[in-house]
């Protein structure tokens, strides 16, 4: 039941100020601007009185109902925010469409897209945010779920200090089933590196791809042997090379738990920082090279002086011979 | 609800039929027998001509399935999405019918309060994961399709990757049209592993006719033949039949 083209266009282009009123609970929301649109719906920033919320509209009753089920389950998980919290579900009798449009209202998470954040603040944030992400994934996996459609667009960096939150739960699947929704670039099946069964290693592959794609300048497109291509991207990037072992292990599906990948990532980061500090502490090597270079220069000057003296003496000798 | 098998025909083509029966009529016939027909149109570049697009939409509408027109590059993602969504749609139709039986009136998912819909969707999700699925893939190999066949092959292998991650059983069969002797020719008999596909495409020879309607008719007949053989064995694995009145 994908959205038909026309109704999707209409839903995606609701003018700011449009008021959406639910027919079951009667609450109204005034749309402020569009936050994003995906395969099965569109999300707007809206306000209800003074409260800012995110409203997801779709003409696909089924997928919207499935998503709400997941958000409700997440709400029951104590002590960790796995996704945005669900506030309300209702239907809107819109003046534009003859049919009613279902929607749900959730917490508005203010923040920046994952990839944009790293581009603005620097690559050194990538492993930090990854470790946070792996903690959230670990919790999600312990609850028996797999996030599925893990990609930078579904991650938001929020607050100060910055922390990562999961956004779109449309791909979230019970472990052991087939992953509901995915994006080719982050899907191990597309890269020929595994099945689409929902298991923790599926998310960990995508996590590695999130790190690779957000640190790699150009767009990635699969050509031929997927694994070899990804490894060469890692090896040619000076930053990613430091995490080669962790990334390779995740791409090959050799991590069973997010916590294990987090531990290795942490180890690789601290190994790298201590190596850099050592290098800074030993400055003598570079000055030694400079001394050598200066010595070489002096040698060249000496050669030129001797050559000039010899030429002068030879010229004097010829002049003396001619004068005789 | 008893467990059965969902049956789909997936038609992959790049243009208009030009021979034999109206393909939309054949798709309607399939629907009457509980077979959903999905259609995917492939483009090289630019837009598909209006007639081609209209025919693709008409076939899917008559066959109770879904249609999409895509560039060759997006084919993999589209094929698996269309197949999954058509499954959900069929299952939802069945669940809606059950709801009607329970409530005795015209109650569908949309008429329930939002909080109750979730419970119904859980049943649909569960069925979509566990139900058995038979997909007969019908590939147009006439004229201009020839250059797109490697992409089609990739998309079908990707489809089996998606479907085989489910808990339910899958079976695939591949037909091409026009065939050497008949309108449609069987390339692969029912198998859970579509990877066998890699061997079949080199044999293809393309002709000038595009007998989409007759090819659909033969595809339906093949489903029926399988069923009658099964009833001899006494498997009792009955297909879901969705009423056209839905």
Coordinates of C-alpha atoms in Angstrom, one line a residue:
Chain A
X1 CA 0.0 0.0 0.0
X2 CA 2.5 2.6 -1.1
X3 CA 1.3 6.1 -1.3
X4 CA -0.1 7.0 -4.6
X5 CA 1.8 9.8 -6.3
X6 CA -0.8 12.5 -6.2
X7 CA -1.8 12.1 -2.5
X8 CA 1.9 11.9 -1.5
X9 CA 2.6 15.2 -3.2
X10 CA -0.4 16.8 -1.5
X11 CA 0.7 15.5 1.9
X12 CA 4.3 16.7 1.3
X13 CA 3.2 20.2 0.4
X14 CA 0.9 21.2 3.1
X15 CA 1.3 25.0 3.6
X16 CA 2.7 26.2 7.0
X17 CA -0.2 27.2 9.2
X18 CA -2.4 24.3 8.2
X19 CA -4.3 23.1 11.2
X20 CA -4.8 19.4 11.7
X21 CA -7.6 18.3 14.0
X22 CA -8.0 14.7 15.1
X23 CA -11.5 13.3 14.7
X24 CA -11.2 10.8 17.6
X25 CA -9.5 13.0 20.4
X26 CA -10.3 16.4 18.9
X27 CA -6.8 18.0 19.5
X28 CA -5.4 20.4 17.0
X29 CA -1.9 20.9 15.7
X30 CA -0.7 23.8 13.6
X31 CA 2.0 22.9 11.1
X32 CA 5.1 25.0 11.1
X33 CA 7.4 23.3 8.5
X34 CA 8.3 20.0 6.9
X35 CA 11.0 18.1 8.7
X36 CA 11.3 15.3 6.2
X37 CA 9.6 12.7 4.1
X38 CA 10.2 9.0 3.6
X39 CA 8.9 6.0 1.7
X40 CA 5.7 5.9 3.7
X41 CA 4.9 9.3 5.0
X42 CA 5.9 12.8 5.8
X43 CA 6.9 14.4 9.1
X44 CA 6.1 18.1 10.0
X45 CA 7.1 20.2 12.9
X46 CA 3.9 21.5 14.6
X47 CA 2.7 23.2 17.7
X48 CA -0.1 22.4 20.0
X49 CA -0.5 25.5 22.2
X50 CA 3.1 26.2 23.3
X51 CA 4.3 22.6 22.9
X52 CA 6.4 21.8 19.8
X53 CA 5.8 18.3 18.4
X54 CA 6.5 16.2 15.3
X55 CA 3.5 15.0 13.4
X56 CA 3.7 12.1 10.9
X57 CA 1.1 11.9 8.3
X58 CA 0.6 9.1 5.8
X59 CA -2.1 7.6 3.7
X60 CA -0.9 4.2 4.5
X61 CA -2.9 3.1 7.5
X62 CA -1.1 -0.2 7.8
X63 CA 2.5 0.9 8.0
X64 CA 1.6 3.8 10.3
X65 CA -0.1 1.4 12.6
X66 CA 3.0 -0.9 12.6
X67 CA 5.3 2.0 13.4
X68 CA 3.1 3.0 16.3
X69 CA 3.2 -0.5 17.7
X70 CA 7.0 -0.3 17.8
X71 CA 7.1 3.2 19.4
X72 CA 4.7 1.9 22.1
X73 CA 6.9 -1.1 22.8
X74 CA 10.0 1.2 23.0
X75 CA 8.2 3.4 25.5
X76 CA 8.1 0.4 27.8
X77 CA 11.8 0.0 27.8
X78 CA 13.1 1.5 31.0
X79 CA 16.1 3.8 31.3
X80 CA 16.9 4.3 27.6
X81 CA 15.4 6.5 24.9
X82 CA 15.3 4.2 21.9
X83 CA 13.3 6.4 19.7
X84 CA 11.1 9.5 19.9
X85 CA 8.2 9.0 22.4
X86 CA 4.7 8.6 21.0
X87 CA 2.2 11.2 22.2
X88 CA -1.0 10.6 20.4
X89 CA -2.6 8.9 17.3
X90 CA -5.6 10.1 15.4
X91 CA -7.2 10.7 12.0
X92 CA -7.5 14.0 10.2
X93 CA -10.5 14.8 8.0
X94 CA -8.7 16.9 5.6
X95 CA -10.4 19.4 3.3
X96 CA -8.1 18.5 0.4
X97 CA -8.8 14.8 0.4
X98 CA -12.1 13.0 0.5
X99 CA -10.7 10.2 2.7
X100 CA -9.4 10.7 6.2
X101 CA -5.6 10.8 6.7
X102 CA -4.2 9.0 9.7
X103 CA -1.4 10.6 11.7
X104 CA 0.5 10.3 14.9
X105 CA 2.2 12.8 17.1
X106 CA 5.6 12.3 18.7
X107 CA 8.2 14.1 20.7
X108 CA 10.1 16.7 18.6
X109 CA 13.8 16.0 18.8
X110 CA 15.7 19.2 17.9
X111 CA 19.1 18.5 16.4
X112 CA 21.3 18.1 13.4
X113 CA 21.6 15.3 10.9
X114 CA 24.4 12.8 11.7
X115 CA 26.4 13.4 8.5
X116 CA 26.0 17.2 8.6
X117 CA 27.2 17.2 12.2
X118 CA 30.4 15.3 11.4
X119 CA 31.1 17.5 8.3
X120 CA 30.7 20.6 10.5
X121 CA 32.5 19.5 13.7
X122 CA 35.1 17.1 12.3
X123 CA 35.8 13.4 11.8
X124 CA 37.0 12.9 15.4
X125 CA 33.3 13.0 16.4
X126 CA 32.5 10.0 14.3
X127 CA 34.0 7.3 16.6
X128 CA 32.5 9.1 19.7
X129 CA 29.0 9.2 18.2
X130 CA 29.4 5.6 17.0
X131 CA 30.1 4.5 20.5
X132 CA 26.9 6.2 21.7
X133 CA 25.0 4.6 18.9
X134 CA 26.4 1.1 19.7
X135 CA 25.2 1.5 23.3
X136 CA 21.6 2.3 22.1
X137 CA 21.7 -0.6 19.6
X138 CA 22.9 -2.9 22.3
X139 CA 19.9 -2.0 24.4
X140 CA 17.6 -2.4 21.4
X141 CA 19.1 -5.8 20.6
X142 CA 18.7 -7.0 24.2
X143 CA 15.0 -6.2 23.9
X144 CA 14.7 -8.5 21.0
X145 CA 14.7 -6.0 18.2
X146 CA 16.8 -5.0 15.2
X147 CA 16.7 -1.3 14.0
X148 CA 16.9 -2.3 10.3
X149 CA 17.1 0.9 8.4
X150 CA 20.2 2.4 10.0
X151 CA 21.6 5.3 8.0
X152 CA 22.8 8.9 8.7
X153 CA 19.4 10.3 7.8
X154 CA 17.7 8.2 10.5
X155 CA 20.1 9.5 13.2
X156 CA 20.0 12.9 14.9
X157 CA 22.6 14.5 17.0
X158 CA 21.0 16.5 19.7
X159 CA 21.9 18.7 22.7
X160 CA 25.0 19.7 24.4
X161 CA 27.0 17.6 25.1
X162 CA 26.0 16.1 21.7
X163 CA 24.3 12.7 21.8
X164 CA 22.9 10.4 19.1
X165 CA 19.2 9.5 18.9
X166 CA 17.4 7.1 16.6
X167 CA 14.7 8.7 14.5
X168 CA 12.6 6.6 12.1
X169 CA 11.5 3.3 13.4
X170 CA 9.9 2.1 10.1
X171 CA 12.5 -0.6 9.6
X172 CA 12.5 -1.9 13.2
X173 CA 12.0 -5.6 13.1
X174 CA 11.7 -8.5 15.7
X175 CA 14.8 -10.6 15.7
X176 CA 14.6 -13.7 13.5
X177 CA 12.3 -12.1 11.0
X178 CA 13.0 -10.4 7.6
X179 CA 14.2 -6.8 7.9
X180 CA 11.2 -4.7 7.1
X181 CA 12.8 -1.7 5.5
X182 CA 16.3 -0.9 4.5
X183 CA 18.4 1.4 2.3
X184 CA 20.7 -0.3 -0.3
X185 CA 23.9 1.4 0.7
X186 CA 23.6 0.3 4.3
X187 CA 22.2 -3.1 3.6
X188 CA 24.6 -6.1 3.8
X189 CA 22.5 -8.0 1.3
X190 CA 23.1 -5.4 -1.4
X191 CA 26.8 -5.6 -0.8
X192 CA 26.7 -9.4 -1.0
X193 CA 27.9 -9.7 2.6
X194 CA 25.0 -11.5 4.3
X195 CA 21.3 -12.2 4.5
X196 CA 18.4 -9.8 5.4
X197 CA 17.5 -11.7 8.5
X198 CA 17.0 -9.4 11.4
X199 CA 19.9 -10.2 13.7
X200 CA 22.3 -7.8 15.7
X201 CA 25.0 -8.3 13.1
X202 CA 22.7 -6.8 10.5
X203 CA 22.6 -3.5 12.4
X204 CA 26.4 -3.6 13.1
X205 CA 27.1 -3.9 9.4
X206 CA 25.0 -0.8 8.8
X207 CA 26.7 1.0 11.7
X208 CA 30.1 0.4 10.0
X209 CA 28.7 1.8 6.8
X210 CA 27.4 4.8 8.6
X211 CA 30.9 5.5 9.9
X212 CA 32.5 4.9 6.4
X213 CA 30.0 7.0 4.5
X214 CA 30.2 9.9 6.9
X215 CA 34.0 10.1 6.9
X216 CA 34.4 9.5 3.2
X217 CA 34.1 12.6 1.0
X218 CA 32.4 11.4 -2.1
X219 CA 29.3 9.3 -2.7
X220 CA 29.8 5.5 -2.5
X221 CA 28.4 3.3 -5.3
X222 CA 28.8 -0.4 -5.5
X223 CA 31.0 -1.7 -8.3
X224 CA 31.9 -5.4 -8.7
X225 CA 33.2 -7.1 -5.6
X226 CA 31.6 -5.2 -2.7
X227 CA 33.9 -6.3 0.1
X228 CA 37.1 -5.5 -1.7
X229 CA 35.7 -2.1 -2.7
X230 CA 34.7 -1.2 0.9
X231 CA 38.1 -2.3 2.3
X232 CA 39.9 -0.2 -0.3
X233 CA 37.8 2.8 0.7
X234 CA 38.9 2.2 4.3
X235 CA 42.5 1.8 3.4
X236 CA 42.8 4.9 1.3
X237 CA 41.3 7.2 4.0
X238 CA 43.8 8.1 6.6
X239 CA 41.2 8.5 9.3
X240 CA 39.3 5.3 8.6
X241 CA 42.5 3.2 8.4
X242 CA 42.9 3.6 12.2
X243 CA 39.6 1.7 12.6
X244 CA 40.2 -0.8 9.9
X245 CA 40.1 -3.9 12.1
X246 CA 36.8 -3.0 13.8
X247 CA 35.1 -1.9 10.6
X248 CA 36.3 -5.0 8.7
X249 CA 35.0 -7.3 11.5
X250 CA 31.6 -5.5 11.4
X251 CA 31.4 -5.7 7.7
X252 CA 32.1 -9.4 7.8
X253 CA 29.4 -10.0 10.4
X254 CA 31.9 -11.3 13.0
X255 CA 30.4 -9.2 15.9
X256 CA 27.6 -10.9 17.7
X257 CA 26.9 -8.0 20.0
X258 CA 27.0 -4.3 19.7
X259 CA 28.8 -4.1 23.1
X260 CA 31.8 -6.0 21.6
X261 CA 32.1 -3.7 18.6
X262 CA 31.9 -0.7 21.0
X263 CA 34.7 -2.1 23.1
X264 CA 37.0 -2.6 20.1
X265 CA 36.2 0.8 18.8
X266 CA 37.0 2.4 22.1
X267 CA 40.3 0.4 22.2
X268 CA 41.2 1.5 18.6
X269 CA 40.5 5.2 19.5
X270 CA 42.6 5.2 22.6
X271 CA 45.4 3.3 20.9
X272 CA 45.4 6.0 18.2
X273 CA 45.5 8.9 20.6
X274 CA 48.3 7.5 22.7
X275 CA 50.4 6.9 19.6
X276 CA 49.9 10.5 18.5
X277 CA 51.0 11.8 22.0
X278 CA 54.2 9.7 21.8
X279 CA 55.0 11.2 18.5
X280 CA 54.6 14.7 19.8
X281 CA 56.8 13.9 22.8
X282 CA 59.8 13.0 20.6
X283 CA 60.7 16.1 18.6
X284 CA 64.5 15.3 18.1
X285 CA 64.0 13.2 14.9
X286 CA 62.7 16.0 12.8
X287 CA 65.5 18.5 13.9
X288 CA 68.1 15.8 13.1
X289 CA 66.8 15.7 9.5
X290 CA 67.1 19.5 9.3
X291 CA 70.7 19.5 10.4
X292 CA 71.5 17.1 7.7
X293 CA 69.8 19.2 5.1
X294 CA 71.8 22.3 6.2
X295 CA 75.0 20.3 5.9
X296 CA 74.2 19.2 2.4
X297 CA 73.6 22.9 1.5
X298 CA 77.1 23.9 2.8
X299 CA 78.6 21.1 0.7
X300 CA 77.1 22.6 -2.5
X301 CA 78.5 26.1 -1.6
X302 CA 82.0 24.7 -1.1
X303 CA 81.9 22.9 -4.5
X304 CA 80.9 26.1 -6.3
X305 CA 83.7 28.1 -4.6
X306 CA 86.4 25.6 -5.5
X307 CA 85.1 25.3 -9.1
X308 CA 85.1 29.1 -9.4
X309 CA 88.7 29.3 -8.0
X310 CA 89.9 26.6 -10.5
X311 CA 88.2 28.4 -13.4
X312 CA 89.8 31.7 -12.4
X313 CA 93.2 30.1 -12.1
X314 CA 92.8 28.5 -15.6
X315 CA 91.7 31.8 -17.1
X316 CA 94.7 33.5 -15.6
X317 CA 97.0 30.7 -17.0
X318 CA 95.5 31.2 -20.5
X319 CA 95.9 35.0 -20.3
X320 CA 99.5 34.6 -19.1
X321 CA 100.2 32.2 -22.0
X322 CA 98.7 34.6 -24.6
X323 CA 100.5 37.6 -23.2
X324 CA 103.9 35.9 -23.4
Chain B
X1 CA -7.6 -18.3 10.0
X2 CA -6.1 -21.3 8.3
X3 CA -2.6 -21.0 6.9
X4 CA -2.4 -21.1 3.2
X5 CA -0.2 -20.0 0.4
X6 CA -0.1 -16.5 -1.2
X7 CA 0.2 -16.6 -5.0
X8 CA 1.7 -13.8 -7.1
X9 CA 2.7 -13.3 -10.7
X10 CA 5.4 -10.7 -11.1
X11 CA 5.5 -9.3 -14.6
X12 CA 8.6 -7.4 -15.7
X13 CA 8.3 -5.6 -19.1
X14 CA 9.4 -2.4 -20.8
X15 CA 6.5 -1.6 -23.1
X16 CA 3.3 -2.4 -24.7
X17 CA 1.9 -5.8 -25.7
X18 CA 1.2 -6.2 -29.4
X19 CA -0.2 -9.7 -29.7
X20 CA -3.1 -11.7 -28.4
X21 CA -5.6 -11.1 -25.6
X22 CA -5.8 -7.9 -23.5
X23 CA -3.3 -8.5 -20.7
X24 CA -5.6 -6.6 -18.2
X25 CA -8.4 -9.1 -18.9
X26 CA -5.9 -12.0 -18.2
X27 CA -4.8 -10.3 -15.0
X28 CA -8.5 -10.0 -13.9
X29 CA -8.8 -13.7 -14.6
X30 CA -5.8 -14.4 -12.4
X31 CA -7.3 -12.3 -9.6
X32 CA -10.5 -14.4 -9.8
X33 CA -8.4 -17.4 -9.1
X34 CA -6.7 -15.9 -6.1
X35 CA -3.5 -14.9 -7.9
X36 CA -2.3 -11.3 -7.5
X37 CA -0.5 -9.7 -10.5
X38 CA 2.2 -7.1 -9.9
X39 CA 3.8 -5.3 -12.8
X40 CA 7.1 -3.5 -13.0
X41 CA 8.0 -1.4 -16.0
X42 CA 11.7 -0.7 -16.7
X43 CA 13.1 2.4 -18.4
X44 CA 16.5 3.1 -19.9
X45 CA 16.1 6.8 -19.7
X46 CA 13.5 9.5 -20.2
X47 CA 9.9 8.6 -19.7
X48 CA 7.8 5.6 -20.7
X49 CA 5.4 6.3 -23.4
X50 CA 1.9 7.0 -22.2
X51 CA 0.4 3.8 -23.7
X52 CA 3.0 1.6 -22.0
X53 CA 2.4 3.3 -18.6
X54 CA -1.4 3.0 -18.9
X55 CA -1.2 -0.7 -19.8
X56 CA 1.1 -1.4 -16.9
X57 CA -1.3 0.4 -14.4
X58 CA -4.3 -1.3 -15.9
X59 CA -2.8 -4.8 -15.6
X60 CA -1.9 -4.3 -12.0
X61 CA -5.3 -2.8 -11.1
X62 CA -7.1 -5.6 -12.7
X63 CA -4.8 -8.2 -11.1
X64 CA -5.3 -6.7 -7.6
X65 CA -1.6 -5.9 -7.4
X66 CA 0.8 -3.0 -7.6
X67 CA 2.7 -1.4 -10.4
X68 CA 5.8 0.7 -10.6
X69 CA 7.8 2.2 -13.5
X70 CA 11.5 2.5 -12.6
X71 CA 14.9 3.1 -14.1
X72 CA 17.0 -0.1 -14.4
X73 CA 19.2 1.1 -11.6
X74 CA 16.4 1.1 -9.0
X75 CA 15.0 -2.2 -10.1
X76 CA 16.3 -4.4 -7.2
X77 CA 14.8 -2.2 -4.5
X78 CA 11.5 -1.9 -6.3
X79 CA 11.1 -5.6 -7.1
X80 CA 11.4 -6.6 -3.4
X81 CA 9.3 -3.6 -2.2
X82 CA 6.4 -4.3 -4.6
X83 CA 6.4 -8.0 -3.7
X84 CA 6.3 -7.3 0.0
X85 CA 3.7 -4.6 -0.2
X86 CA 1.5 -6.6 -2.4
X87 CA 1.7 -9.4 0.2
X88 CA 0.7 -7.0 3.0
X89 CA -2.1 -5.7 0.8
X90 CA -3.5 -9.2 0.2
X91 CA -3.2 -10.2 3.8
X92 CA -4.9 -7.0 4.9
X93 CA -7.7 -7.7 2.5
X94 CA -8.1 -11.1 4.2
X95 CA -8.0 -9.7 7.7
X96 CA -10.5 -7.0 6.7
X97 CA -12.8 -9.8 5.5
X98 CA -12.4 -11.6 8.9
X99 CA -13.3 -8.3 10.6
X100 CA -16.4 -8.1 8.5
X101 CA -17.4 -11.6 9.6
X102 CA -16.8 -10.7 13.2
X103 CA -18.6 -7.4 13.3
X104 CA -21.2 -8.3 10.6
X105 CA -21.0 -5.0 8.9
X106 CA -18.6 -3.0 6.7
X107 CA -15.7 -2.6 9.2
X108 CA -12.2 -2.3 7.8
X109 CA -8.9 -1.2 9.3
X110 CA -9.7 2.4 8.6
X111 CA -12.9 2.4 10.6
X112 CA -11.3 1.2 13.8
X113 CA -10.0 3.7 16.3
X114 CA -6.2 4.3 15.8
X115 CA -5.2 2.5 19.0
X116 CA -7.0 -0.7 17.9
X117 CA -5.5 -0.7 14.4
X118 CA -2.2 -1.7 15.9
X119 CA -3.5 -5.0 17.2
X120 CA -4.9 -5.8 13.7
X121 CA -1.6 -4.9 12.1
X122 CA 0.3 -7.2 14.4
X123 CA -1.7 -10.0 13.0
X124 CA -1.0 -8.9 9.4
X125 CA 2.7 -8.5 10.2
X126 CA 2.8 -11.9 11.7
X127 CA 1.1 -13.5 8.7
X128 CA 3.4 -11.6 6.3
X129 CA 6.3 -13.2 8.0
X130 CA 5.1 -16.7 8.2
X131 CA 2.8 -17.3 5.3
X132 CA 4.0 -19.4 2.4
X133 CA 4.5 -17.6 -0.9
X134 CA 4.6 -18.7 -4.5
X135 CA 5.9 -16.1 -7.0
X136 CA 5.8 -16.8 -10.7
X137 CA 8.1 -14.3 -12.5
X138 CA 7.2 -13.5 -16.0
X139 CA 9.9 -11.7 -18.0
X140 CA 9.5 -9.9 -21.2
X141 CA 12.5 -10.7 -23.4
X142 CA 11.4 -9.1 -26.6
X143 CA 13.5 -6.6 -28.5
X144 CA 14.7 -3.8 -26.3
X145 CA 14.5 -5.8 -23.0
X146 CA 17.6 -7.7 -24.0
X147 CA 20.1 -5.1 -22.7
X148 CA 18.2 -4.9 -19.4
X149 CA 18.3 -8.7 -18.6
X150 CA 21.5 -8.6 -16.5
X151 CA 19.8 -6.0 -14.2
X152 CA 16.7 -8.1 -14.1
X153 CA 18.7 -11.1 -13.0
X154 CA 20.4 -9.1 -10.2
X155 CA 17.0 -7.8 -9.0
X156 CA 15.6 -11.3 -8.9
X157 CA 18.5 -12.6 -6.8
X158 CA 18.0 -9.7 -4.5
X159 CA 14.3 -10.6 -4.3
X160 CA 15.1 -14.1 -3.2
X161 CA 17.5 -12.7 -0.6
X162 CA 14.7 -10.6 0.9
X163 CA 12.0 -13.2 0.8
X164 CA 14.3 -16.0 2.1
X165 CA 15.0 -14.0 5.2
X166 CA 11.3 -14.6 6.1
X167 CA 10.3 -17.5 8.3
X168 CA 7.7 -18.6 5.8
X169 CA 8.4 -20.8 2.8
X170 CA 9.0 -19.3 -0.7
X171 CA 8.9 -20.8 -4.1
X172 CA 9.9 -19.1 -7.3
X173 CA 9.3 -20.1 -10.9
X174 CA 10.6 -18.1 -13.9
X175 CA 8.9 -17.8 -17.3
X176 CA 10.0 -15.8 -20.3
X177 CA 7.9 -14.5 -23.2
X178 CA 7.8 -14.8 -26.1
X179 CA 8.9 -18.4 -25.9
X180 CA 10.5 -20.5 -28.7
X181 CA 7.5 -22.8 -29.1
X182 CA 4.7 -21.3 -26.9
X183 CA 3.8 -17.8 -25.9
X184 CA 5.6 -18.2 -22.6
X185 CA 8.4 -20.7 -21.9
X186 CA 9.3 -22.1 -18.5
X187 CA 12.9 -21.4 -17.5
X188 CA 12.8 -22.6 -13.9
X189 CA 10.3 -24.9 -12.2
X190 CA 9.2 -24.2 -8.6
X191 CA 12.3 -23.8 -6.4
X192 CA 13.1 -22.0 -3.2
X193 CA 16.5 -21.0 -4.6
X194 CA 16.4 -18.4 -7.4
X195 CA 20.2 -18.4 -7.7
X196 CA 19.8 -21.1 -10.3
X197 CA 18.8 -18.2 -12.5
X198 CA 22.4 -17.4 -13.4
X199 CA 22.4 -20.2 -15.9
X200 CA 19.2 -19.5 -17.9
X201 CA 19.6 -16.1 -19.5
X202 CA 22.3 -16.8 -22.0
X203 CA 19.9 -19.1 -23.9
X204 CA 17.5 -16.3 -24.7
X205 CA 16.6 -15.4 -28.2
X206 CA 14.4 -12.4 -28.7
X207 CA 11.7 -12.0 -31.2
X208 CA 9.5 -9.1 -32.4
X209 CA 6.2 -10.0 -30.8
X210 CA 5.2 -9.1 -27.2
X211 CA 2.4 -11.4 -26.3
X212 CA 1.8 -10.2 -22.7
X213 CA -1.8 -11.3 -22.5
X214 CA -1.2 -14.9 -23.8
X215 CA 1.9 -15.2 -21.5
X216 CA -0.2 -14.2 -18.5
X217 CA -2.8 -16.8 -19.5
X218 CA -0.1 -19.5 -19.6
X219 CA 1.3 -18.4 -16.2
X220 CA -2.1 -18.8 -14.6
X221 CA -2.5 -22.2 -16.2
X222 CA 0.8 -23.2 -14.7
X223 CA -0.3 -22.3 -11.2
X224 CA -3.5 -24.4 -11.8
X225 CA -1.6 -27.3 -13.1
X226 CA 0.6 -27.3 -10.0
X227 CA -2.5 -27.2 -7.8
X228 CA -4.2 -30.1 -9.5
X229 CA -1.1 -32.2 -9.2
X230 CA -0.9 -31.4 -5.5
X231 CA -4.5 -32.4 -4.9
X232 CA -3.6 -35.8 -6.4
X233 CA -0.9 -36.1 -3.8
X234 CA -3.4 -34.8 -1.2
X235 CA -1.2 -32.1 0.2
X236 CA -4.2 -30.0 1.1
X237 CA -2.2 -26.8 0.9
X238 CA -5.0 -24.6 -0.3
X239 CA -4.3 -21.1 -1.6
X240 CA -5.9 -18.0 -0.2
X241 CA -8.6 -16.7 -2.5
X242 CA -9.4 -13.1 -2.3
X243 CA -12.8 -12.2 -3.5
X244 CA -12.9 -9.6 -6.2
X245 CA -15.7 -7.8 -4.4
X246 CA -13.2 -6.5 -1.8

